Amino acid sequence: MMGAVTKPTIGIIGTGAIGGFYGVMLARAGFDVHFLLRSEFSAVAERGLQVDSAPHGMLTLHPVQAYSSAEDMPPCDWLLVSAKTTNNANLAPAILHAAAPNARVLVLQNGLDVEDSLRELLPDSLHVLGGLCFICVHRTGPGLITHQALGAVNVGYHSGPAADEQARKTLVEEGVGLFRAAGIDSTGMPNLHQARWQKLVWNIPYNGLSVLLGAGTIALMADADSRELIKALMAEVVQGARACGHEVPAGYADHLFMMTEKMPDYWPSMYHDFLHKRPLELAAIYARPLAAAKAAGCELPRIEALYRSLSFIDRRNT
Amino acid sequence: MMGAVTKPTIGIIGTGAIGGFYGVMLARAGFDVHFLLRSEFSAVAERGLQVDSAPHGMLTLHPVQAYSSAEDMPPCDWLLVSAKTTNNANLAPAILHAAAPNARVLVLQNGLDVEDSLRELLPDSLHVLGGLCFICVHRTGPGLITHQALGAVNVGYHSGPAADEQARKTLVEEGVGLFRAAGIDSTGMPNLHQARWQKLVWNIPYNGLSVLLGAGTIALMADADSRELIKALMAEVVQGARACGHEVPAGYADHLFMMTEKMPDYWPSMYHDFLHKRPLELAAIYARPLAAAKAAGCELPRIEALYRSLSFIDRRNT
């Protein structure tokens, strides 16, 4: 466990909206944060990072410890992986370069089993954890991030050298402690896989429909037909989770539905990916849950229809 | 039955792509055809109708017996109803004005039970028949129609004063005879309701997906995911038909699928309606089949998801 005096060094692998927001919050809380960037490196090295946050006001970080190559990064105790899942196979080398021995790799991505493909490519000495971000945030330009609402990160242990349940719990608490120290809500999750299914109850309807119907949450929640479709898609996710052995708490889908009604107009990350002609995260958010449910003998026809429609759109868009 | 000497007078109620094409073909075959128009009346009265037909070449009809009001039309023995189903409630008065006593009203519209709403508003003395058009045709401007391929009209009896099966059969043959006299393939259908379900096996996937995915048949048939989605939607239509007591012949969906692969790039009428911000024919093509299947205890989840998505799009478009 890290001492109270020496704060851990943190590396951000992929400084988009998520990585940029949490990195800036952690840096402002006094952590030593190092940001890996690709296309936006020059802009951020020159002008810094700026988070326009509805709850927190305008947050700037300048200068930024920015890197265009992971080889130049110092050994990091925690690595926050916030690049797109569509690029996971290429992330492992960067993680290896930036990881201190026994580093904790926290995967802040959406979708099911997103840790698995990374895990295979990393040495056993590294801990892999998963983090679920409940946040409305998007990138508006190089180094510019708009934070509309929410912000919690829930943390669970995926795999690695932690010897027993107590060791895993200690690592999760350490991760939770980082975020809390930066003023961010965070809770440990005893079952990461189940928690990823639960998060899909939101992501599967809203991410896909934002692209398919060209609509943000306010428009989707204002129309009787899209509301029914969202409810039906949520019910299928719950059904899929259950078929895979993960009971979703009663009323959880209703809770997310009502929470979304209270949110400002939010256009999920998939919509921004579509708009900027980036590949959509369809494998992580749709294909893998569909395959897992199917392997458990459970068909999810509405999700499958949505997935096939999005695949068609994605292929024509990129 | 009509004599061989006096050809029946034909009225076209709604001169769009379908009404214009068949009206021109019938007029060129020597029938006395009268066209009811709304917004395009002046253009057609002045410049006539022009059908650019891939199989038949350039067909022009000029002058056209065009009317802006059904009150001015002569009594017609046959009325071909080819306006949009979204306007059916307003069509009955026009039909009453233009109908000879004992007229045959042939409804050339897509969707399930499209004759029912008209039937309720018409006197018992009128025959109502349904016609299914297998044709790739669209309107390109006022009085301008492009005919890409196919053309058959299959005719079935819906309701009216025909006393028995033989009388109904005679009326159907009379309708079939009109089209054949104009060089158009036509077959009588013993069960109109079943035939309408069968036609939906094509319309439900292709009409909706053309709007949802912004794609014509060539693009939809070229992508592995849209192909699977089309097949799954077709299978649900067959399932719905069966639940309602209408067995669709084995291999019928495959036949339509393969036929579509051989067609030129076709953008269904629903796409053109969407493009021109006209209301989509969702009640006839989606809501009624879904309700009929549901009443028979059969859920069609992919069709329902497509219907709800299209309803959202339609509401924002018009």
PDB file of N, CA and C in Angstrom, chain B residues 8-94:
ATOM      1  N   PRO B   8     -64.148   0.271 -69.804  1.00  0.00           N
ATOM      2  CA  PRO B   8     -64.528   0.995 -68.581  1.00  0.00           C
ATOM      3  C   PRO B   8     -63.809   2.332 -68.472  1.00  0.00           C
ATOM      4  N   THR B   9     -64.468   3.265 -67.823  1.00  0.00           N
ATOM      5  CA  THR B   9     -63.845   4.552 -67.487  1.00  0.00           C
ATOM      6  C   THR B   9     -63.076   4.371 -66.190  1.00  0.00           C
ATOM      7  N   ILE B  10     -61.866   4.883 -66.171  1.00  0.00           N
ATOM      8  CA  ILE B  10     -60.982   4.670 -65.010  1.00  0.00           C
ATOM      9  C   ILE B  10     -60.615   6.003 -64.374  1.00  0.00           C
ATOM     10  N   GLY B  11     -60.712   6.054 -63.063  1.00  0.00           N
ATOM     11  CA  GLY B  11     -60.295   7.245 -62.327  1.00  0.00           C
ATOM     12  C   GLY B  11     -59.091   6.922 -61.451  1.00  0.00           C
ATOM     13  N   ILE B  12     -58.123   7.831 -61.436  1.00  0.00           N
ATOM     14  CA  ILE B  12     -56.923   7.659 -60.599  1.00  0.00           C
ATOM     15  C   ILE B  12     -57.042   8.632 -59.432  1.00  0.00           C
ATOM     16  N   ILE B  13     -57.182   8.077 -58.223  1.00  0.00           N
ATOM     17  CA  ILE B  13     -57.336   8.920 -57.034  1.00  0.00           C
ATOM     18  C   ILE B  13     -55.953   9.058 -56.385  1.00  0.00           C
ATOM     19  N   GLY B  14     -55.275  10.133 -56.740  1.00  0.00           N
ATOM     20  CA  GLY B  14     -53.915  10.346 -56.226  1.00  0.00           C
ATOM     21  C   GLY B  14     -52.885   9.997 -57.269  1.00  0.00           C
ATOM     22  N   THR B  15     -52.456  10.998 -58.040  1.00  0.00           N
ATOM     23  CA  THR B  15     -51.568  10.730 -59.166  1.00  0.00           C
ATOM     24  C   THR B  15     -50.116  10.950 -58.751  1.00  0.00           C
ATOM     25  N   GLY B  16     -49.598  10.038 -57.943  1.00  0.00           N
ATOM     26  CA  GLY B  16     -48.174  10.044 -57.618  1.00  0.00           C
ATOM     27  C   GLY B  16     -47.450   9.095 -58.561  1.00  0.00           C
ATOM     28  N   ALA B  17     -46.412   8.439 -58.041  1.00  0.00           N
ATOM     29  CA  ALA B  17     -45.627   7.530 -58.881  1.00  0.00           C
ATOM     30  C   ALA B  17     -46.478   6.334 -59.331  1.00  0.00           C
ATOM     31  N   ILE B  18     -47.169   5.705 -58.390  1.00  0.00           N
ATOM     32  CA  ILE B  18     -47.968   4.515 -58.682  1.00  0.00           C
ATOM     33  C   ILE B  18     -49.164   4.874 -59.563  1.00  0.00           C
ATOM     34  N   GLY B  19     -49.966   5.835 -59.128  1.00  0.00           N
ATOM     35  CA  GLY B  19     -51.156   6.222 -59.885  1.00  0.00           C
ATOM     36  C   GLY B  19     -50.788   6.749 -61.258  1.00  0.00           C
ATOM     37  N   GLY B  20     -49.726   7.537 -61.316  1.00  0.00           N
ATOM     38  CA  GLY B  20     -49.297   8.088 -62.598  1.00  0.00           C
ATOM     39  C   GLY B  20     -48.834   7.003 -63.551  1.00  0.00           C
ATOM     40  N   PHE B  21     -48.031   6.077 -63.051  1.00  0.00           N
ATOM     41  CA  PHE B  21     -47.511   5.021 -63.924  1.00  0.00           C
ATOM     42  C   PHE B  21     -48.647   4.168 -64.496  1.00  0.00           C
ATOM     43  N   TYR B  22     -49.489   3.627 -63.607  1.00  0.00           N
ATOM     44  CA  TYR B  22     -50.544   2.741 -64.106  1.00  0.00           C
ATOM     45  C   TYR B  22     -51.568   3.506 -64.936  1.00  0.00           C
ATOM     46  N   GLY B  23     -51.848   4.750 -64.552  1.00  0.00           N
ATOM     47  CA  GLY B  23     -52.778   5.564 -65.337  1.00  0.00           C
ATOM     48  C   GLY B  23     -52.270   5.802 -66.752  1.00  0.00           C
ATOM     49  N   VAL B  24     -50.999   6.124 -66.866  1.00  0.00           N
ATOM     50  CA  VAL B  24     -50.416   6.364 -68.198  1.00  0.00           C
ATOM     51  C   VAL B  24     -50.454   5.084 -69.031  1.00  0.00           C
ATOM     52  N   MET B  25     -50.089   3.965 -68.405  1.00  0.00           N
ATOM     53  CA  MET B  25     -50.097   2.686 -69.131  1.00  0.00           C
ATOM     54  C   MET B  25     -51.510   2.352 -69.622  1.00  0.00           C
ATOM     55  N   LEU B  26     -52.504   2.570 -68.773  1.00  0.00           N
ATOM     56  CA  LEU B  26     -53.889   2.261 -69.136  1.00  0.00           C
ATOM     57  C   LEU B  26     -54.386   3.223 -70.216  1.00  0.00           C
ATOM     58  N   ALA B  27     -54.042   4.496 -70.107  1.00  0.00           N
ATOM     59  CA  ALA B  27     -54.475   5.480 -71.108  1.00  0.00           C
ATOM     60  C   ALA B  27     -53.852   5.157 -72.465  1.00  0.00           C
ATOM     61  N   ARG B  28     -52.586   4.769 -72.441  1.00  0.00           N
ATOM     62  CA  ARG B  28     -51.909   4.442 -73.699  1.00  0.00           C
ATOM     63  C   ARG B  28     -52.473   3.176 -74.326  1.00  0.00           C
ATOM     64  N   ALA B  29     -53.111   2.322 -73.491  1.00  0.00           N
ATOM     65  CA  ALA B  29     -53.744   1.117 -74.020  1.00  0.00           C
ATOM     66  C   ALA B  29     -55.169   1.407 -74.501  1.00  0.00           C
ATOM     67  N   GLY B  30     -55.570   2.684 -74.465  1.00  0.00           N
ATOM     68  CA  GLY B  30     -56.865   3.049 -75.026  1.00  0.00           C
ATOM     69  C   GLY B  30     -57.981   3.223 -74.021  1.00  0.00           C
ATOM     70  N   PHE B  31     -57.669   3.075 -72.730  1.00  0.00           N
ATOM     71  CA  PHE B  31     -58.716   3.297 -71.726  1.00  0.00           C
ATOM     72  C   PHE B  31     -58.936   4.799 -71.524  1.00  0.00           C
ATOM     73  N   ASP B  32     -60.152   5.106 -71.097  1.00  0.00           N
ATOM     74  CA  ASP B  32     -60.528   6.496 -70.803  1.00  0.00           C
ATOM     75  C   ASP B  32     -60.153   6.771 -69.342  1.00  0.00           C
ATOM     76  N   VAL B  33     -58.996   7.421 -69.132  1.00  0.00           N
ATOM     77  CA  VAL B  33     -58.449   7.558 -67.780  1.00  0.00           C
ATOM     78  C   VAL B  33     -58.492   9.015 -67.317  1.00  0.00           C
ATOM     79  N   HIS B  34     -58.975   9.218 -66.103  1.00  0.00           N
ATOM     80  CA  HIS B  34     -59.118  10.553 -65.524  1.00  0.00           C
ATOM     81  C   HIS B  34     -58.285  10.626 -64.252  1.00  0.00           C
ATOM     82  N   PHE B  35     -57.473  11.659 -64.149  1.00  0.00           N
ATOM     83  CA  PHE B  35     -56.479  11.751 -63.062  1.00  0.00           C
ATOM     84  C   PHE B  35     -56.849  12.844 -62.073  1.00  0.00           C
ATOM     85  N   LEU B  36     -56.974  12.464 -60.803  1.00  0.00           N
ATOM     86  CA  LEU B  36     -57.183  13.464 -59.749  1.00  0.00           C
ATOM     87  C   LEU B  36     -55.825  13.857 -59.166  1.00  0.00           C
ATOM     88  N   LEU B  37     -55.588  15.163 -59.119  1.00  0.00           N
ATOM     89  CA  LEU B  37     -54.305  15.656 -58.597  1.00  0.00           C
ATOM     90  C   LEU B  37     -54.560  16.751 -57.569  1.00  0.00           C
ATOM     91  N   ARG B  38     -53.564  17.025 -56.745  1.00  0.00           N
ATOM     92  CA  ARG B  38     -53.670  18.170 -55.832  1.00  0.00           C
ATOM     93  C   ARG B  38     -52.597  19.188 -56.229  1.00  0.00           C
ATOM     94  N   SER B  39     -51.465  19.128 -55.579  1.00  0.00           N
ATOM     95  CA  SER B  39     -50.461  20.186 -55.767  1.00  0.00           C
ATOM     96  C   SER B  39     -49.895  20.213 -57.191  1.00  0.00           C
ATOM     97  N   GLU B  40     -49.951  19.087 -57.908  1.00  0.00           N
ATOM     98  CA  GLU B  40     -49.316  19.045 -59.220  1.00  0.00           C
ATOM     99  C   GLU B  40     -50.311  19.268 -60.361  1.00  0.00           C
ATOM    100  N   PHE B  41     -51.532  19.668 -60.007  1.00  0.00           N
ATOM    101  CA  PHE B  41     -52.563  19.797 -61.039  1.00  0.00           C
ATOM    102  C   PHE B  41     -52.133  20.706 -62.209  1.00  0.00           C
ATOM    103  N   SER B  42     -51.694  21.913 -61.893  1.00  0.00           N
ATOM    104  CA  SER B  42     -51.373  22.879 -62.960  1.00  0.00           C
ATOM    105  C   SER B  42     -50.256  22.351 -63.851  1.00  0.00           C
ATOM    106  N   ALA B  43     -49.209  21.815 -63.233  1.00  0.00           N
ATOM    107  CA  ALA B  43     -48.068  21.323 -64.008  1.00  0.00           C
ATOM    108  C   ALA B  43     -48.502  20.216 -64.960  1.00  0.00           C
ATOM    109  N   VAL B  44     -49.335  19.289 -64.456  1.00  0.00           N
ATOM    110  CA  VAL B  44     -49.740  18.151 -65.280  1.00  0.00           C
ATOM    111  C   VAL B  44     -50.757  18.585 -66.337  1.00  0.00           C
ATOM    112  N   ALA B  45     -51.677  19.491 -65.984  1.00  0.00           N
ATOM    113  CA  ALA B  45     -52.641  19.981 -66.975  1.00  0.00           C
ATOM    114  C   ALA B  45     -51.900  20.664 -68.123  1.00  0.00           C
ATOM    115  N   GLU B  46     -50.821  21.333 -67.801  1.00  0.00           N
ATOM    116  CA  GLU B  46     -50.063  22.092 -68.793  1.00  0.00           C
ATOM    117  C   GLU B  46     -49.110  21.216 -69.601  1.00  0.00           C
ATOM    118  N   ARG B  47     -48.347  20.390 -68.901  1.00  0.00           N
ATOM    119  CA  ARG B  47     -47.264  19.672 -69.575  1.00  0.00           C
ATOM    120  C   ARG B  47     -47.485  18.171 -69.693  1.00  0.00           C
ATOM    121  N   GLY B  48     -48.563  17.654 -69.100  1.00  0.00           N
ATOM    122  CA  GLY B  48     -48.835  16.225 -69.193  1.00  0.00           C
ATOM    123  C   GLY B  48     -48.037  15.387 -68.217  1.00  0.00           C
ATOM    124  N   LEU B  49     -48.145  14.079 -68.384  1.00  0.00           N
ATOM    125  CA  LEU B  49     -47.418  13.131 -67.537  1.00  0.00           C
ATOM    126  C   LEU B  49     -46.314  12.474 -68.367  1.00  0.00           C
ATOM    127  N   GLN B  50     -45.185  12.245 -67.727  1.00  0.00           N
ATOM    128  CA  GLN B  50     -44.067  11.631 -68.432  1.00  0.00           C
ATOM    129  C   GLN B  50     -43.486  10.516 -67.567  1.00  0.00           C
ATOM    130  N   VAL B  51     -43.425   9.316 -68.135  1.00  0.00           N
ATOM    131  CA  VAL B  51     -42.861   8.171 -67.424  1.00  0.00           C
ATOM    132  C   VAL B  51     -41.576   7.750 -68.133  1.00  0.00           C
ATOM    133  N   ASP B  52     -40.482   7.885 -67.404  1.00  0.00           N
ATOM    134  CA  ASP B  52     -39.190   7.439 -67.939  1.00  0.00           C
ATOM    135  C   ASP B  52     -39.008   5.996 -67.465  1.00  0.00           C
ATOM    136  N   SER B  53     -39.316   5.047 -68.344  1.00  0.00           N
ATOM    137  CA  SER B  53     -39.385   3.646 -67.950  1.00  0.00           C
ATOM    138  C   SER B  53     -38.219   2.855 -68.518  1.00  0.00           C
ATOM    139  N   ALA B  54     -37.457   2.220 -67.626  1.00  0.00           N
ATOM    140  CA  ALA B  54     -36.338   1.389 -68.091  1.00  0.00           C
ATOM    141  C   ALA B  54     -36.828   0.278 -69.021  1.00  0.00           C
ATOM    142  N   PRO B  55     -37.908  -0.432 -68.662  1.00  0.00           N
ATOM    143  CA  PRO B  55     -38.353  -1.492 -69.598  1.00  0.00           C
ATOM    144  C   PRO B  55     -39.083  -0.953 -70.830  1.00  0.00           C
ATOM    145  N   HIS B  56     -39.803   0.160 -70.729  1.00  0.00           N
ATOM    146  CA  HIS B  56     -40.695   0.569 -71.821  1.00  0.00           C
ATOM    147  C   HIS B  56     -40.222   1.803 -72.578  1.00  0.00           C
ATOM    148  N   GLY B  57     -39.189   2.456 -72.126  1.00  0.00           N
ATOM    149  CA  GLY B  57     -38.745   3.690 -72.772  1.00  0.00           C
ATOM    150  C   GLY B  57     -39.498   4.898 -72.235  1.00  0.00           C
ATOM    151  N   MET B  58     -39.419   6.006 -72.954  1.00  0.00           N
ATOM    152  CA  MET B  58     -40.059   7.241 -72.491  1.00  0.00           C
ATOM    153  C   MET B  58     -41.527   7.230 -72.920  1.00  0.00           C
ATOM    154  N   LEU B  59     -42.415   7.281 -71.947  1.00  0.00           N
ATOM    155  CA  LEU B  59     -43.855   7.264 -72.235  1.00  0.00           C
ATOM    156  C   LEU B  59     -44.439   8.609 -71.837  1.00  0.00           C
ATOM    157  N   THR B  60     -45.084   9.262 -72.789  1.00  0.00           N
ATOM    158  CA  THR B  60     -45.692  10.543 -72.420  1.00  0.00           C
ATOM    159  C   THR B  60     -47.197  10.476 -72.638  1.00  0.00           C
ATOM    160  N   LEU B  61     -47.906  11.184 -71.807  1.00  0.00           N
ATOM    161  CA  LEU B  61     -49.355  11.318 -71.967  1.00  0.00           C
ATOM    162  C   LEU B  61     -49.663  12.813 -71.922  1.00  0.00           C
ATOM    163  N   HIS B  62     -50.124  13.328 -73.079  1.00  0.00           N
ATOM    164  CA  HIS B  62     -50.380  14.755 -73.176  1.00  0.00           C
ATOM    165  C   HIS B  62     -51.330  14.994 -74.343  1.00  0.00           C
ATOM    166  N   PRO B  63     -52.484  15.589 -74.166  1.00  0.00           N
ATOM    167  CA  PRO B  63     -52.969  16.131 -72.899  1.00  0.00           C
ATOM    168  C   PRO B  63     -53.413  15.038 -71.946  1.00  0.00           C
ATOM    169  N   VAL B  64     -53.512  15.414 -70.666  1.00  0.00           N
ATOM    170  CA  VAL B  64     -53.987  14.525 -69.612  1.00  0.00           C
ATOM    171  C   VAL B  64     -55.367  15.000 -69.182  1.00  0.00           C
ATOM    172  N   GLN B  65     -56.295  14.074 -68.954  1.00  0.00           N
ATOM    173  CA  GLN B  65     -57.595  14.438 -68.380  1.00  0.00           C
ATOM    174  C   GLN B  65     -57.388  14.623 -66.870  1.00  0.00           C
ATOM    175  N   ALA B  66     -56.960  15.818 -66.521  1.00  0.00           N
ATOM    176  CA  ALA B  66     -56.555  16.094 -65.138  1.00  0.00           C
ATOM    177  C   ALA B  66     -57.621  16.898 -64.410  1.00  0.00           C
ATOM    178  N   TYR B  67     -57.767  16.634 -63.113  1.00  0.00           N
ATOM    179  CA  TYR B  67     -58.783  17.306 -62.296  1.00  0.00           C
ATOM    180  C   TYR B  67     -58.160  17.717 -60.969  1.00  0.00           C
ATOM    181  N   SER B  68     -58.542  18.907 -60.532  1.00  0.00           N
ATOM    182  CA  SER B  68     -58.082  19.306 -59.202  1.00  0.00           C
ATOM    183  C   SER B  68     -59.161  19.014 -58.159  1.00  0.00           C
ATOM    184  N   SER B  69     -60.363  18.662 -58.620  1.00  0.00           N
ATOM    185  CA  SER B  69     -61.440  18.327 -57.697  1.00  0.00           C
ATOM    186  C   SER B  69     -62.196  17.126 -58.233  1.00  0.00           C
ATOM    187  N   ALA B  70     -62.509  16.173 -57.351  1.00  0.00           N
ATOM    188  CA  ALA B  70     -63.221  14.971 -57.772  1.00  0.00           C
ATOM    189  C   ALA B  70     -64.637  15.293 -58.246  1.00  0.00           C
ATOM    190  N   GLU B  71     -65.158  16.443 -57.818  1.00  0.00           N
ATOM    191  CA  GLU B  71     -66.513  16.826 -58.236  1.00  0.00           C
ATOM    192  C   GLU B  71     -66.617  17.033 -59.738  1.00  0.00           C
ATOM    193  N   ASP B  72     -65.503  17.332 -60.369  1.00  0.00           N
ATOM    194  CA  ASP B  72     -65.508  17.566 -61.819  1.00  0.00           C
ATOM    195  C   ASP B  72     -65.289  16.299 -62.629  1.00  0.00           C
ATOM    196  N   MET B  73     -64.997  15.195 -61.955  1.00  0.00           N
ATOM    197  CA  MET B  73     -64.684  13.961 -62.692  1.00  0.00           C
ATOM    198  C   MET B  73     -65.961  13.287 -63.176  1.00  0.00           C
ATOM    199  N   PRO B  74     -65.889  12.582 -64.326  1.00  0.00           N
ATOM    200  CA  PRO B  74     -67.041  11.802 -64.794  1.00  0.00           C
ATOM    201  C   PRO B  74     -67.207  10.560 -63.923  1.00  0.00           C
ATOM    202  N   PRO B  75     -68.373   9.913 -63.973  1.00  0.00           N
ATOM    203  CA  PRO B  75     -68.539   8.681 -63.185  1.00  0.00           C
ATOM    204  C   PRO B  75     -67.580   7.611 -63.695  1.00  0.00           C
ATOM    205  N   CYS B  76     -66.771   7.049 -62.800  1.00  0.00           N
ATOM    206  CA  CYS B  76     -65.762   6.070 -63.203  1.00  0.00           C
ATOM    207  C   CYS B  76     -66.204   4.670 -62.789  1.00  0.00           C
ATOM    208  N   ASP B  77     -65.972   3.692 -63.684  1.00  0.00           N
ATOM    209  CA  ASP B  77     -66.293   2.297 -63.376  1.00  0.00           C
ATOM    210  C   ASP B  77     -65.249   1.694 -62.435  1.00  0.00           C
ATOM    211  N   TRP B  78     -64.013   2.077 -62.665  1.00  0.00           N
ATOM    212  CA  TRP B  78     -62.914   1.628 -61.796  1.00  0.00           C
ATOM    213  C   TRP B  78     -62.217   2.855 -61.223  1.00  0.00           C
ATOM    214  N   LEU B  79     -61.983   2.793 -59.931  1.00  0.00           N
ATOM    215  CA  LEU B  79     -61.192   3.851 -59.290  1.00  0.00           C
ATOM    216  C   LEU B  79     -59.939   3.213 -58.704  1.00  0.00           C
ATOM    217  N   LEU B  80     -58.801   3.698 -59.133  1.00  0.00           N
ATOM    218  CA  LEU B  80     -57.531   3.199 -58.590  1.00  0.00           C
ATOM    219  C   LEU B  80     -57.065   4.170 -57.503  1.00  0.00           C
ATOM    220  N   VAL B  81     -57.043   3.701 -56.271  1.00  0.00           N
ATOM    221  CA  VAL B  81     -56.684   4.558 -55.142  1.00  0.00           C
ATOM    222  C   VAL B  81     -55.193   4.426 -54.880  1.00  0.00           C
ATOM    223  N   SER B  82     -54.463   5.482 -55.199  1.00  0.00           N
ATOM    224  CA  SER B  82     -53.000   5.427 -55.099  1.00  0.00           C
ATOM    225  C   SER B  82     -52.457   6.631 -54.342  1.00  0.00           C
ATOM    226  N   ALA B  83     -53.301   7.258 -53.532  1.00  0.00           N
ATOM    227  CA  ALA B  83     -52.813   8.298 -52.625  1.00  0.00           C
ATOM    228  C   ALA B  83     -52.129   7.614 -51.440  1.00  0.00           C
ATOM    229  N   LYS B  84     -51.475   8.394 -50.604  1.00  0.00           N
ATOM    230  CA  LYS B  84     -50.826   7.842 -49.407  1.00  0.00           C
ATOM    231  C   LYS B  84     -51.863   7.346 -48.411  1.00  0.00           C
ATOM    232  N   THR B  85     -51.563   6.267 -47.705  1.00  0.00           N
ATOM    233  CA  THR B  85     -52.470   5.755 -46.675  1.00  0.00           C
ATOM    234  C   THR B  85     -52.647   6.757 -45.540  1.00  0.00           C
ATOM    235  N   THR B  86     -51.666   7.628 -45.369  1.00  0.00           N
ATOM    236  CA  THR B  86     -51.755   8.615 -44.290  1.00  0.00           C
ATOM    237  C   THR B  86     -52.903   9.583 -44.503  1.00  0.00           C
ATOM    238  N   ASN B  87     -53.531   9.516 -45.681  1.00  0.00           N
ATOM    239  CA  ASN B  87     -54.593  10.451 -46.026  1.00  0.00           C
ATOM    240  C   ASN B  87     -55.925   9.744 -46.267  1.00  0.00           C
ATOM    241  N   ASN B  88     -56.016   8.446 -45.890  1.00  0.00           N
ATOM    242  CA  ASN B  88     -57.190   7.657 -46.290  1.00  0.00           C
ATOM    243  C   ASN B  88     -58.528   8.223 -45.831  1.00  0.00           C
ATOM    244  N   ALA B  89     -58.556   8.826 -44.643  1.00  0.00           N
ATOM    245  CA  ALA B  89     -59.828   9.337 -44.132  1.00  0.00           C
ATOM    246  C   ALA B  89     -60.389  10.429 -45.044  1.00  0.00           C
ATOM    247  N   ASN B  90     -59.488  11.156 -45.708  1.00  0.00           N
ATOM    248  CA  ASN B  90     -59.950  12.244 -46.573  1.00  0.00           C
ATOM    249  C   ASN B  90     -60.258  11.800 -47.995  1.00  0.00           C
ATOM    250  N   LEU B  91     -59.999  10.536 -48.296  1.00  0.00           N
ATOM    251  CA  LEU B  91     -60.177  10.084 -49.674  1.00  0.00           C
ATOM    252  C   LEU B  91     -61.616   9.702 -49.995  1.00  0.00           C
ATOM    253  N   ALA B  92     -62.358   9.284 -48.979  1.00  0.00           N
ATOM    254  CA  ALA B  92     -63.706   8.766 -49.221  1.00  0.00           C
ATOM    255  C   ALA B  92     -64.593   9.765 -49.975  1.00  0.00           C
ATOM    256  N   PRO B  93     -64.620  11.040 -49.584  1.00  0.00           N
ATOM    257  CA  PRO B  93     -65.466  11.979 -50.340  1.00  0.00           C
ATOM    258  C   PRO B  93     -65.088  12.044 -51.820  1.00  0.00           C
ATOM    259  N   ALA B  94     -63.789  12.052 -52.131  1.00  0.00           N
ATOM    260  CA  ALA B  94     -63.357  12.092 -53.535  1.00  0.00           C
ATOM    261  C   ALA B  94     -63.825  10.849 -54.272  1.00  0.00           C
TER     262      ALA B  94
END
